[in-house]
């Protein structure tokens, strides 16, 4: 079995405590291979997830379960130059990337 | 990094939340979990330069009123690996594997894993810090001022 990150889901519990995620428009900056993105989608968020690494975005897209196709959007992008309109997200998360 | 925070503020609705989630500035502990117990073998030595720079950027954003700190918490985030080779691969992604300290740690992990019995796992304990920041901009994009 490959590397498991946070199998106890402490991270998910902590995120659940600090915000309501259901139906929120969330921008995840530094999504990597999408590990946390899937957890945010499980909380009910609509996630736009960006990372500067093209290969990681490709990996994340491949691993996206079909049931989250409408709820997760992966894009190549950098934190310093966000290509989104102003005031377009309810939550922004810097995930291990800042 | 301050620029990244300004960009985050621009795309975030006024009064909404930014979460800064990243590893705490503390060396990760590595050990073997055997049955229910954890045996520490060593630590991963890191420099934390980028983390300190990120902390300074957040401090700046708070000081200048771009964001307001609502909450801060710390919790464990573990990584679980099945073999010493997996541990070495993971370590090589961010640490200096050629360093004597890390080579020694890899050897220790290999030996301990070999000698452990039954269901055993390599575990890396890494605390995470989560800061919850509130966007202080108004709808017009101007910053709220506090008296």
CSV table of C-alpha atoms in Angstrom, one decimal:
chain,number,residue,atom,x,y,z
A,1,UNK,CA,0.0,0.0,0.0
A,2,UNK,CA,1.5,3.4,-0.9
A,3,UNK,CA,2.1,6.4,1.4
A,4,UNK,CA,-1.0,7.4,3.4
A,5,UNK,CA,-1.2,10.9,4.6
A,6,UNK,CA,-3.3,11.7,7.7
A,7,UNK,CA,-5.1,8.3,7.9
A,8,UNK,CA,-6.6,9.5,11.2
A,9,UNK,CA,-8.2,12.4,9.3
A,10,UNK,CA,-7.2,15.0,11.9
A,11,UNK,CA,-6.8,17.6,9.1
A,12,UNK,CA,-10.4,17.0,7.9
A,13,UNK,CA,-11.8,17.3,11.5
A,14,UNK,CA,-9.9,20.6,11.9
A,15,UNK,CA,-11.2,22.0,8.7
A,16,UNK,CA,-14.7,21.0,9.5
A,17,UNK,CA,-14.5,22.8,12.8
A,18,UNK,CA,-13.5,26.2,11.4
A,19,UNK,CA,-15.8,26.6,8.4
A,20,UNK,CA,-19.0,25.5,6.7
A,21,UNK,CA,-17.9,24.0,3.4
A,22,UNK,CA,-21.2,22.7,2.0
A,23,UNK,CA,-22.0,24.5,-1.3
A,24,UNK,CA,-19.2,27.0,-0.8
A,25,UNK,CA,-17.0,28.1,-3.7
A,26,UNK,CA,-13.5,27.3,-2.5
A,27,UNK,CA,-10.2,28.1,-4.1
A,28,UNK,CA,-7.4,25.7,-3.0
A,29,UNK,CA,-4.0,27.1,-3.7
A,30,UNK,CA,-1.2,24.5,-4.1
A,31,UNK,CA,-3.4,21.4,-4.5
A,32,UNK,CA,-0.6,19.1,-5.5
A,33,UNK,CA,-2.0,15.7,-6.5
A,34,UNK,CA,-5.4,16.6,-5.1
A,35,UNK,CA,-5.3,14.8,-1.8
A,36,UNK,CA,-6.9,17.6,0.2
A,37,UNK,CA,-9.1,18.6,-2.7
A,38,UNK,CA,-11.0,15.3,-2.5
A,39,UNK,CA,-11.5,15.8,1.2
A,40,UNK,CA,-12.9,19.3,0.6
A,41,UNK,CA,-15.3,18.0,-2.0
A,42,UNK,CA,-16.4,15.3,0.4
A,43,UNK,CA,-17.3,18.1,2.8
A,44,UNK,CA,-19.6,19.4,0.0
A,45,UNK,CA,-17.5,22.3,-1.3
A,46,UNK,CA,-17.2,23.3,-5.0
A,47,UNK,CA,-13.5,23.4,-5.3
A,48,UNK,CA,-11.3,25.2,-7.9
A,49,UNK,CA,-7.8,23.7,-7.2
A,50,UNK,CA,-4.6,25.2,-8.6
A,51,UNK,CA,-1.0,24.2,-8.6
A,52,UNK,CA,2.0,25.4,-10.7
A,53,UNK,CA,3.1,21.8,-11.4
A,54,UNK,CA,1.6,20.6,-14.7
A,55,UNK,CA,2.3,16.9,-13.9
A,56,UNK,CA,0.7,17.1,-10.5
A,57,UNK,CA,-2.5,18.7,-12.0
A,58,UNK,CA,-2.6,15.9,-14.6
A,59,UNK,CA,-2.3,13.3,-11.9
A,60,UNK,CA,-5.0,15.0,-9.9
A,61,UNK,CA,-7.3,15.0,-12.9
A,62,UNK,CA,-6.7,11.3,-13.5
A,63,UNK,CA,-7.5,10.5,-9.9
A,64,UNK,CA,-10.7,12.6,-9.7
A,65,UNK,CA,-13.7,10.3,-9.1
A,66,UNK,CA,-16.5,10.8,-11.6
A,67,UNK,CA,-18.9,11.7,-8.9
A,68,UNK,CA,-16.9,14.8,-8.2
A,69,UNK,CA,-16.6,15.9,-11.9
A,70,UNK,CA,-19.0,18.8,-11.3
A,71,UNK,CA,-17.5,19.8,-8.0
A,72,UNK,CA,-13.8,19.8,-8.6
A,73,UNK,CA,-12.0,21.8,-11.2
A,74,UNK,CA,-8.2,21.5,-11.5
A,75,UNK,CA,-6.1,24.2,-13.2
A,76,UNK,CA,-2.4,25.0,-13.6
A,77,UNK,CA,-1.8,28.3,-11.8
A,78,UNK,CA,0.3,30.3,-9.4
A,79,UNK,CA,-0.6,31.9,-6.1
A,80,UNK,CA,0.9,35.2,-7.1
A,81,UNK,CA,-1.1,35.6,-10.3
A,82,UNK,CA,-4.6,34.3,-9.8
A,83,UNK,CA,-6.7,34.3,-13.0
A,84,UNK,CA,-10.1,34.7,-11.3
A,85,UNK,CA,-12.4,37.7,-10.9
A,86,UNK,CA,-12.3,39.7,-7.7
A,87,UNK,CA,-14.6,38.5,-4.9
A,88,UNK,CA,-15.4,35.2,-6.6
A,89,UNK,CA,-14.7,32.7,-3.7
A,90,UNK,CA,-16.3,32.1,-0.3
A,91,UNK,CA,-13.1,30.4,1.0
A,92,UNK,CA,-9.5,30.3,0.0
A,93,UNK,CA,-7.1,27.7,1.4
A,94,UNK,CA,-3.4,27.7,1.1
A,95,UNK,CA,-2.7,24.0,1.5
A,96,UNK,CA,0.9,23.3,2.5
A,97,UNK,CA,2.0,25.6,-0.2
A,98,UNK,CA,2.5,29.0,1.1
B,1,UNK,CA,4.4,35.7,-0.4
B,2,UNK,CA,2.7,39.0,0.7
B,3,UNK,CA,1.7,39.3,-3.0
B,4,UNK,CA,0.1,35.9,-2.8
B,5,UNK,CA,-1.9,37.0,0.2
B,6,UNK,CA,-3.0,40.2,-1.6
B,7,UNK,CA,-4.1,38.0,-4.6
B,8,UNK,CA,-6.0,35.7,-2.2
B,9,UNK,CA,-7.7,38.8,-0.7
B,10,UNK,CA,-8.7,40.1,-4.1
B,11,UNK,CA,-10.5,36.8,-5.1
B,12,UNK,CA,-12.1,36.3,-1.7
B,13,UNK,CA,-15.4,37.9,-0.8
B,14,UNK,CA,-15.3,40.5,1.9
B,15,UNK,CA,-15.5,39.1,5.4
B,16,UNK,CA,-14.8,35.6,4.2
B,17,UNK,CA,-12.2,33.2,5.3
B,18,UNK,CA,-8.7,32.3,4.2
B,19,UNK,CA,-7.1,29.2,5.7
B,20,UNK,CA,-3.4,28.9,5.9
B,21,UNK,CA,-2.5,25.3,6.5
B,22,UNK,CA,1.0,24.1,6.6
B,23,UNK,CA,3.6,22.1,8.6
B,24,UNK,CA,4.6,23.6,11.9
B,25,UNK,CA,8.1,24.7,12.4
B,26,UNK,CA,9.3,21.6,14.2
B,27,UNK,CA,11.3,18.6,13.1
B,28,UNK,CA,9.3,15.6,12.0
B,29,UNK,CA,9.6,12.6,14.2
B,30,UNK,CA,10.1,9.2,12.5
B,31,UNK,CA,9.5,5.9,14.1
B,32,UNK,CA,8.1,2.4,13.9
B,33,UNK,CA,4.5,1.6,14.9
B,34,UNK,CA,4.4,-2.0,16.1
B,35,UNK,CA,1.0,-3.1,17.4
B,36,UNK,CA,-0.3,-0.2,19.3
B,37,UNK,CA,3.1,1.4,20.3
B,38,UNK,CA,5.3,3.9,18.6
B,39,UNK,CA,9.1,3.7,18.9
B,40,UNK,CA,10.9,6.9,17.9
B,41,UNK,CA,14.0,6.4,15.8
B,42,UNK,CA,15.0,10.0,14.9
B,43,UNK,CA,14.0,13.2,13.4
B,44,UNK,CA,14.1,14.7,9.9
B,45,UNK,CA,16.3,17.8,9.9
B,46,UNK,CA,14.9,20.7,8.0
B,47,UNK,CA,15.9,24.4,7.6
B,48,UNK,CA,12.4,26.0,7.8
B,49,UNK,CA,13.6,29.1,5.8
B,50,UNK,CA,10.4,29.1,3.6
B,51,UNK,CA,8.2,28.5,6.6
B,52,UNK,CA,9.7,31.5,8.5
B,53,UNK,CA,9.3,33.7,5.4
B,54,UNK,CA,5.6,32.6,5.2
B,55,UNK,CA,5.1,33.4,8.9
B,56,UNK,CA,6.6,36.9,8.3
B,57,UNK,CA,4.2,37.4,5.3
B,58,UNK,CA,1.2,36.4,7.4
B,59,UNK,CA,2.4,38.7,10.2
B,60,UNK,CA,2.7,41.6,7.7
B,61,UNK,CA,-0.9,40.9,6.4
B,62,UNK,CA,-2.2,41.0,10.0
B,63,UNK,CA,-0.3,44.1,10.9
B,64,UNK,CA,-1.4,46.1,7.9
B,65,UNK,CA,-5.0,45.0,8.3
B,66,UNK,CA,-5.3,43.0,5.1
B,67,UNK,CA,-6.6,40.1,7.2
B,68,UNK,CA,-7.6,39.6,10.8
B,69,UNK,CA,-6.6,36.4,12.7
B,70,UNK,CA,-9.7,34.6,13.9
B,71,UNK,CA,-8.2,31.3,15.1
B,72,UNK,CA,-5.0,29.3,15.2
B,73,UNK,CA,-4.7,25.6,16.0
B,74,UNK,CA,-2.1,22.9,15.8
B,75,UNK,CA,-2.7,19.2,15.3
B,76,UNK,CA,-0.8,16.0,14.3
B,77,UNK,CA,-0.8,14.9,10.7
B,78,UNK,CA,0.9,11.5,10.3
B,79,UNK,CA,2.3,9.8,7.3
B,80,UNK,CA,2.3,6.0,7.2
B,81,UNK,CA,4.7,4.1,5.0
B,82,UNK,CA,5.1,0.3,4.5
B,83,UNK,CA,8.7,0.0,3.5
B,84,UNK,CA,12.1,1.6,4.1
B,85,UNK,CA,12.4,2.3,0.4
B,86,UNK,CA,9.1,4.2,0.5
B,87,UNK,CA,10.5,6.2,3.4
B,88,UNK,CA,13.6,7.0,1.4
B,89,UNK,CA,11.6,8.1,-1.6
B,90,UNK,CA,9.4,10.4,0.5
B,91,UNK,CA,12.4,11.9,2.3
B,92,UNK,CA,14.2,12.6,-1.0
B,93,UNK,CA,11.2,14.8,-2.1
B,94,UNK,CA,12.1,17.6,0.3
B,95,UNK,CA,15.2,16.8,2.4
B,96,UNK,CA,18.9,16.4,1.8
B,97,UNK,CA,19.1,12.6,1.5
B,98,UNK,CA,22.8,12.6,1.0
B,99,UNK,CA,23.5,14.2,4.4
B,100,UNK,CA,25.0,11.8,7.0
B,101,UNK,CA,22.2,12.4,9.5
B,102,UNK,CA,19.5,11.4,7.0
B,103,UNK,CA,21.5,8.4,5.7
B,104,UNK,CA,21.8,7.3,9.3
B,105,UNK,CA,18.1,7.8,9.8
B,106,UNK,CA,17.3,5.7,6.7
B,107,UNK,CA,19.6,2.9,8.0
B,108,UNK,CA,17.9,3.1,11.4
B,109,UNK,CA,14.5,2.8,9.8
B,110,UNK,CA,15.6,-0.2,7.6
B,111,UNK,CA,17.1,-2.0,10.6
B,112,UNK,CA,14.2,-1.3,12.9
B,113,UNK,CA,11.7,-2.3,10.3
B,114,UNK,CA,13.5,-5.6,9.7
B,115,UNK,CA,13.7,-6.5,13.3
B,116,UNK,CA,10.1,-5.5,14.1
B,117,UNK,CA,7.6,-8.3,14.3
B,118,UNK,CA,4.0,-8.6,13.2
B,119,UNK,CA,2.1,-5.7,11.8
B,120,UNK,CA,4.5,-2.8,11.5
B,121,UNK,CA,4.5,0.5,9.8
B,122,UNK,CA,6.9,3.4,9.4
B,123,UNK,CA,5.2,6.5,10.8
B,124,UNK,CA,6.2,10.2,10.4
B,125,UNK,CA,4.7,12.5,12.9
B,126,UNK,CA,4.4,16.1,11.6
B,127,UNK,CA,2.3,18.7,13.4
B,128,UNK,CA,0.3,21.1,11.2
B,129,UNK,CA,-0.6,24.7,12.0
B,130,UNK,CA,-3.8,26.1,10.8
B,131,UNK,CA,-4.5,29.8,10.8
B,132,UNK,CA,-7.9,31.1,10.1
B,133,UNK,CA,-7.8,34.6,8.7
B,134,UNK,CA,-10.8,36.9,7.9
B,135,UNK,CA,-10.7,39.1,4.8
B,136,UNK,CA,-10.9,42.7,6.0
B,137,UNK,CA,-11.8,44.2,2.6
B,138,UNK,CA,-15.2,45.8,2.0
B,139,UNK,CA,-17.4,45.2,-1.1
B,140,UNK,CA,-15.8,48.1,-2.9
B,141,UNK,CA,-12.5,46.4,-2.4
B,142,UNK,CA,-11.3,48.9,0.3
B,143,UNK,CA,-9.9,47.7,3.5
B,144,UNK,CA,-11.9,48.0,6.8
B,145,UNK,CA,-10.2,50.2,9.3
B,146,UNK,CA,-10.1,49.4,13.0
B,147,UNK,CA,-9.9,52.0,15.7
